[in-house]
Coordinates of C-alpha atoms in Angstrom, one line a residue:
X1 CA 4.5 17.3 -0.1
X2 CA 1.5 16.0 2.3
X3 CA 1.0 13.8 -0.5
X4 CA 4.3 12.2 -1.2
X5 CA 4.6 11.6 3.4
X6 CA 0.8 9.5 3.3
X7 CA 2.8 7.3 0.2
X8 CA 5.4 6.7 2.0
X9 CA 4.9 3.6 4.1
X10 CA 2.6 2.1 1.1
X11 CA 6.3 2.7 -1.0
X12 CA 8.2 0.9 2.2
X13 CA 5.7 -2.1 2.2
X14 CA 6.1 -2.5 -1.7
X15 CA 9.8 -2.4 -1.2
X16 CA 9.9 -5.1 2.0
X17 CA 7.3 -7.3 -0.7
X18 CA 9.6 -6.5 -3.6
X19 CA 13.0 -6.9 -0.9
X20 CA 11.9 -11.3 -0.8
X21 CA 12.5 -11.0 -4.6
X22 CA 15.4 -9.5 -4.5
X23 CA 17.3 -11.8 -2.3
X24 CA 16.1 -14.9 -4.3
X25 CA 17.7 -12.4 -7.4
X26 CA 20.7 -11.8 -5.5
X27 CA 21.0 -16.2 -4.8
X28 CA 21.3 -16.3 -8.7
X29 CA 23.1 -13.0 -9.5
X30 CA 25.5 -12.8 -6.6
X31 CA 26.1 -16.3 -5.3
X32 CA 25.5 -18.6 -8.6
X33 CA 27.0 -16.1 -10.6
X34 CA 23.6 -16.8 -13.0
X35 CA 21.8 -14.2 -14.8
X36 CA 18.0 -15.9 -14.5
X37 CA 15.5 -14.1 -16.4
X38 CA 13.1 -16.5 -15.1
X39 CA 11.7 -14.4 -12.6
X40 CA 9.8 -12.2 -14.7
X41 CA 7.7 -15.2 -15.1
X42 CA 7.8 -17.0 -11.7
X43 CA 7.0 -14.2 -10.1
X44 CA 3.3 -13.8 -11.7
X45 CA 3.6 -17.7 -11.4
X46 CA 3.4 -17.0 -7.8
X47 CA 0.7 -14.8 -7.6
X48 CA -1.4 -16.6 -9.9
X49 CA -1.6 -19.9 -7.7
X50 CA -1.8 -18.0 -4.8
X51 CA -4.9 -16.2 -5.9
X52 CA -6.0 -19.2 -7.7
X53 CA -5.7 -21.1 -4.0
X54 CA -7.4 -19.2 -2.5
X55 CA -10.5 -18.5 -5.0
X56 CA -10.8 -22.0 -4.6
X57 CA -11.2 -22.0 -1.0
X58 CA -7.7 -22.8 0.4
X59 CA -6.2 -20.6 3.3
X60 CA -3.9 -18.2 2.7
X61 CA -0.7 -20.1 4.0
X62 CA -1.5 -23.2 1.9
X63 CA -2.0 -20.9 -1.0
X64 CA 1.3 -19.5 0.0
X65 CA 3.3 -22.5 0.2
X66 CA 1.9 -23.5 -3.3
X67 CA 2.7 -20.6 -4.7
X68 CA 6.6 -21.7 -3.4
X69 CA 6.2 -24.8 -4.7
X70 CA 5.2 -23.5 -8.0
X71 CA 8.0 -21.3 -8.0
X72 CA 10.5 -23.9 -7.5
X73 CA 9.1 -25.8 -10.4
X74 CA 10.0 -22.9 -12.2
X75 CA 13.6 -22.8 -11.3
X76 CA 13.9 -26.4 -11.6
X77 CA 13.0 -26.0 -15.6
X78 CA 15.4 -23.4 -16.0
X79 CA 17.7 -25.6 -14.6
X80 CA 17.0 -28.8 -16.8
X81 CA 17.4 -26.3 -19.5
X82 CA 20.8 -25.5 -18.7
X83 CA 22.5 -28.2 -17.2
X84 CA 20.9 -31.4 -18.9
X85 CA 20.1 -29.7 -22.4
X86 CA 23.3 -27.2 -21.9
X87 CA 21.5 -24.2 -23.0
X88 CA 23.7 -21.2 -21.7
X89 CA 21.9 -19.8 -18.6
X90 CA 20.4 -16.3 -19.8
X91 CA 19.0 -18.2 -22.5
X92 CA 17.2 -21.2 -20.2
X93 CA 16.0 -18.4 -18.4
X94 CA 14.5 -16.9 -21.6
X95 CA 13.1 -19.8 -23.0
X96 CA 11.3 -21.0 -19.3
X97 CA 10.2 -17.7 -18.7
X98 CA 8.0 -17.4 -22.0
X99 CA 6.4 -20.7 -22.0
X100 CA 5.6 -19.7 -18.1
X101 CA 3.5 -17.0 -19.9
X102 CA 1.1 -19.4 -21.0
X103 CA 1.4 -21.4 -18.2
X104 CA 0.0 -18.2 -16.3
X105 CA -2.8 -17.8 -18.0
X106 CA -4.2 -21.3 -18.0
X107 CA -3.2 -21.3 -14.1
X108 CA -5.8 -18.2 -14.0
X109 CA -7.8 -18.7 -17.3
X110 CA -7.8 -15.3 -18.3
X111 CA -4.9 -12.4 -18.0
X112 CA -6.0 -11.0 -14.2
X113 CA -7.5 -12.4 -11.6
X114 CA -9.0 -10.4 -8.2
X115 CA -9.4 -11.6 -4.6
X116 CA -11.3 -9.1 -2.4
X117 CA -10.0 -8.3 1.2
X118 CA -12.8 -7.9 2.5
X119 CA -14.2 -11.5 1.6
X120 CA -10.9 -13.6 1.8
X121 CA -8.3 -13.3 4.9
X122 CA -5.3 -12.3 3.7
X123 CA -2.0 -12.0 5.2
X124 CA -1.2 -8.9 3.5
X125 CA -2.8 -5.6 2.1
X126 CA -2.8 -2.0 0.9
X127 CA -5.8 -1.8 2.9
X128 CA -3.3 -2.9 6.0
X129 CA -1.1 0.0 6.2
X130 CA -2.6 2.5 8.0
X131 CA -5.8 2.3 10.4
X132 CA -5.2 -1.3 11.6
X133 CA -3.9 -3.2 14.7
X134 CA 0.2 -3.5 14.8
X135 CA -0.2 -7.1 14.5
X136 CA -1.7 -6.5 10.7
X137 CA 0.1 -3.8 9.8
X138 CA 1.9 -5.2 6.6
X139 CA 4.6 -3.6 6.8
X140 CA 5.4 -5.7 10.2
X141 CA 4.4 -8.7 8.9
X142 CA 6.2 -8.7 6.2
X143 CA 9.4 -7.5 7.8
X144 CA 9.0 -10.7 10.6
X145 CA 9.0 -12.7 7.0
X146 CA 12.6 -11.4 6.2
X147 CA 13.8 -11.7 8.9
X148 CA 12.7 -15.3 9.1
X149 CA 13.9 -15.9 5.6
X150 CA 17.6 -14.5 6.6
X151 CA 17.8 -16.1 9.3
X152 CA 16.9 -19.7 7.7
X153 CA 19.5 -18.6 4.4
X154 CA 22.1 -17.8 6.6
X155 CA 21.5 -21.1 8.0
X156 CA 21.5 -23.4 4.7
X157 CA 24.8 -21.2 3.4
X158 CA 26.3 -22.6 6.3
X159 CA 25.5 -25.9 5.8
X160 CA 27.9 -28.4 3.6
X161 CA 25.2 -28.2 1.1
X162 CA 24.7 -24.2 0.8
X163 CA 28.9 -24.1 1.0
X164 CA 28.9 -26.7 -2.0
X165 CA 26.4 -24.0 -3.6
X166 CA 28.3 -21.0 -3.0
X167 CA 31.9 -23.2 -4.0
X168 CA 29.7 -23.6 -7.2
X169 CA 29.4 -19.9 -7.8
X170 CA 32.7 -18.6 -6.9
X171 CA 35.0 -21.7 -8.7
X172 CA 32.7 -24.0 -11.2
X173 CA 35.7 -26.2 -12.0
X174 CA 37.9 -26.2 -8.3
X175 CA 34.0 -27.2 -7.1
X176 CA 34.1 -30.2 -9.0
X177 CA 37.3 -31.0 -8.4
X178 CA 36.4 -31.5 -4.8
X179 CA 33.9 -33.7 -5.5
X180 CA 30.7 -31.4 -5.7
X181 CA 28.4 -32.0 -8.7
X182 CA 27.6 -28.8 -10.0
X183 CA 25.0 -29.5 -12.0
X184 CA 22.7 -30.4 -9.1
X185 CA 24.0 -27.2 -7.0
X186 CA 23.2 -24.7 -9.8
X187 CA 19.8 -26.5 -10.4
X188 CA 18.8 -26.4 -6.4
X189 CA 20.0 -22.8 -6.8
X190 CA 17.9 -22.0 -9.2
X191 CA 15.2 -23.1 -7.7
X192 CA 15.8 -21.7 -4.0
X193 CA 15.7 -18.1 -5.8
X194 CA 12.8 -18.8 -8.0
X195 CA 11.0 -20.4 -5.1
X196 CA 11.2 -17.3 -3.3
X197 CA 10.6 -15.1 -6.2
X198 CA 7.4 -16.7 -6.5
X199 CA 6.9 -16.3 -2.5
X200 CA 6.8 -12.9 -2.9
X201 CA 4.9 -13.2 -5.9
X202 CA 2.4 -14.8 -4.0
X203 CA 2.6 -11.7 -1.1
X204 CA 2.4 -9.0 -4.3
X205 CA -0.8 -10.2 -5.7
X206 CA -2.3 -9.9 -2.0
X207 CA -1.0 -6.7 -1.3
X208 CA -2.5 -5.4 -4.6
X209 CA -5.7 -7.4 -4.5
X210 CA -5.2 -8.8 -8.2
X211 CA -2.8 -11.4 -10.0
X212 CA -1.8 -10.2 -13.8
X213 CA -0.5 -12.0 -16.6
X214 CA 2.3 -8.4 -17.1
X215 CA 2.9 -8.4 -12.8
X216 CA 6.7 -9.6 -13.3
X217 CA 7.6 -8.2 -16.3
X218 CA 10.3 -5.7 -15.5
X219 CA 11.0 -7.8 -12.4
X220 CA 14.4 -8.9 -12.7
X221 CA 15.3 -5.1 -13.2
X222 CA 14.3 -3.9 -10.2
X223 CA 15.9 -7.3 -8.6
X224 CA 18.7 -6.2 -9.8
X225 CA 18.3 -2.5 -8.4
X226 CA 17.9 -3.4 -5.1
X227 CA 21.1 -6.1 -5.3
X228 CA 23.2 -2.8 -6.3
X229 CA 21.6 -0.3 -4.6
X230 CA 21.9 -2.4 -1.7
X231 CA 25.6 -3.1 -2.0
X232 CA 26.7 0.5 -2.9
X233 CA 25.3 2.1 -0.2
X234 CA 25.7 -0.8 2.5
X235 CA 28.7 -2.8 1.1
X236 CA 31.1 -1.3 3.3
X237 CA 29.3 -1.6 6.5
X238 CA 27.9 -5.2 6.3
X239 CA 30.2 -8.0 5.5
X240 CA 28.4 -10.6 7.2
X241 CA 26.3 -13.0 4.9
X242 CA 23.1 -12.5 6.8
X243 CA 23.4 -8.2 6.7
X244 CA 24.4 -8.5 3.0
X245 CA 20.8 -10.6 2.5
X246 CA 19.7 -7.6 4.7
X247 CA 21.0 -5.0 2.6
X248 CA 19.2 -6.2 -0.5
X249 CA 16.1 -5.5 1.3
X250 CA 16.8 -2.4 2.4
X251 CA 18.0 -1.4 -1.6
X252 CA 14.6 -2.5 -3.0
X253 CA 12.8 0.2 -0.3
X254 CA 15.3 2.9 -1.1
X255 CA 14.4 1.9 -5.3
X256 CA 10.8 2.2 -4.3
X257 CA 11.2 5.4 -2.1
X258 CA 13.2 7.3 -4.8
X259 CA 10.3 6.0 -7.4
X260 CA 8.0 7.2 -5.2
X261 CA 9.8 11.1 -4.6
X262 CA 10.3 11.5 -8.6
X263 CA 6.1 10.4 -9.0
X264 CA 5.7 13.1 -6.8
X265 CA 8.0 15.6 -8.6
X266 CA 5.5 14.8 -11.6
X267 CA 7.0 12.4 -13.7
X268 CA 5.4 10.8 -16.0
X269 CA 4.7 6.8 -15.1
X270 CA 4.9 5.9 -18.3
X271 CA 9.5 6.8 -18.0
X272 CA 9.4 4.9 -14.8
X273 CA 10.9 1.9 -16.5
X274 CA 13.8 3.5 -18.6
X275 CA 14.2 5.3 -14.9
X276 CA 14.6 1.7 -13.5
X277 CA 17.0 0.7 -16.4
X278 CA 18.9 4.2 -15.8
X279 CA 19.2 3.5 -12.3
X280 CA 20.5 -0.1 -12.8
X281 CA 22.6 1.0 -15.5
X282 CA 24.4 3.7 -12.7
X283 CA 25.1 1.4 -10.1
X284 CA 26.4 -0.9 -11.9
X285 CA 28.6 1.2 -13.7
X286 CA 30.2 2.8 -10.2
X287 CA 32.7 0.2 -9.1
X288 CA 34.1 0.5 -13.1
X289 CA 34.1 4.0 -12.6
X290 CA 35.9 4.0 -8.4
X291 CA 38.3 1.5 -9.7
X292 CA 38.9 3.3 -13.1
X293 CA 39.6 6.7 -11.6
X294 CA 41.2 5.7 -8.2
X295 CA 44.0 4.1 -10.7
X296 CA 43.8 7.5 -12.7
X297 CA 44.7 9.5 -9.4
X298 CA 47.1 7.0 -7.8
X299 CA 49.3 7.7 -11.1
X300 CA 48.8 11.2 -11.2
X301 CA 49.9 11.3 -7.3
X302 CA 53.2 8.9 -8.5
X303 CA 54.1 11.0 -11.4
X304 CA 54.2 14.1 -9.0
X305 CA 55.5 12.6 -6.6
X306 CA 58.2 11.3 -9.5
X307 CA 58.4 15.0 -10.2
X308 CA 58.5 16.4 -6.6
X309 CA 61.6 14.0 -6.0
X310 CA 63.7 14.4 -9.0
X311 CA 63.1 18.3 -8.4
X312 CA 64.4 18.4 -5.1
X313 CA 67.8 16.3 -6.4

């Protein structure tokens, strides 16, 4: 028990880190209406040029922002690949996301790559969560970052270009009936959300001390995870844009809390991705199921009624 309470805010931290790639999932999944297996490669992407930066002698916020950039670059393939070649979008997603796994390793030269706390100054670390000023503590800092990040995404969705976006996602062929070219919309889509995939990419490997070729894969299921878990436990209480973007955060630390309570019950790590796939599978399954069996029961509570009525005649 003592052990699983010291894991505990290392399991928040990786969820808040993990929480940045879930929103740029949820831009795709939710608002696009795109399932993008690119970020199991973007995200590695990511890590590897920020590590890459910063073995090189670049500071940690330039390693950062190219690490975005990189991700965007990612997203923007994807999106050639679908709109210009008009490959289908799971497929785009495929196809970018294995060539990126050679891109990877020529970004790093070999499959993992180590930066060292203690001799570069990073913005985050395991090393951070306990024992250090407030003002390092990761968990903070990387809390501030969503914040930040909500905030500015609330903004954009607001904007005549984030509405044209979301117009995109919710009607393809009203949207371009209004004028809006869809093609560009889902390709600046793609690459908002692999952008920021590759963001927190960039904030994983630093946490962890180490960029690996296999850091993403599995990533877009526990995306995924945190976009349902998210929205089945807050759907009903936030409706506003900005506390949905918030809710996905808070999903990915409740996936990474729960991972961490079954470790501690003694599971074996090597189930802990048919666990994620189980979970997914669940959560997405529920609103099925609610809307299933609430029509079962409203019938049910007709026929007696039916029944009670025709009794009573």
């Amino acid at each position: 028990m003592l052990s699983l309470i010291n894991a505990l805010p290392g399991a928040v931290a990786q969820g808040l880190i993990w929480g940045i790639m879930a929103i740029g999932v949820y831009i795709t999944y939710r608002i696009l209406d795109i399932a993008d297996l690119t970020v199991d490669g973007s995200l590695c992407t990511g890590g590897a040029v920020c590590v890459m930066m910063m073995l090189s002698g670049q500071n940690v916020w330039v390693s950062m922002g190219a690490a975005l950039l990189a991700g965007m670059v990612t997203g923007l393939a994807t999106g050639i690949l679908h709109t210009f070649a008009g490959i289908p979008a799971i497929l785009a997603g495929i196809l970018t996301q294995l060539g990126l796994y050679s891109v990877n390793l020529e970004i790093m030269g070999k499959a993992n790559q180590a930066i060292n706390v203690d001799k570069f100054s990073l913005l985050v670390s395991l090393r951070f969560i306990k024992g250090v000023p407030f003002y390092k503590n990761t968990i903070l800092i990387v809390a501030l970052v969503i914040l930040v990040l909500i905030a500015f995404l609330y903004w954009f969705f607001g904007t005549e270009l984030g509405c044209s976006l979301r117009a995109t996602g919710c009607n393809d062929k009203m949207a371009r009936a209004q004028g809006i070219n869809t093609d560009f919309t889902r390709v600046l889509g793609l690459m908002l959300s692999n952008g920021l995939v590759a963001f927190a990419g960039a904030l994983l490997s630093q946490y962890q001390g180490f960029a690996d070729i296999n850091m993403g894969r599995g990533a877009i299921v526990i995306g995924l995870a945190a976009v349902i878990i998210g929205e089945a436990v807050f759907g009903k209480l936030f409706r506003n844009f900005a506390l949905r973007l918030f809710s996905v955060a808070l999903g990915s630390i409740i996936y990474y809390l729960v991972l961490q309570v079954v470790i501690a019950m003694g599971l074996d790590a090597n189930w802990l991705k048919l666990l994620s796939a189980l979970v997914v599978a669940v959560f997405l399954g529920i609103p099925t199921w609610n809307d299933r069996y609430a029509k079962q029961f409203k019938d049910m509570g007709r026929r007696r009624g039916s029944a009670g009525k025709g009794g009573t005649d």
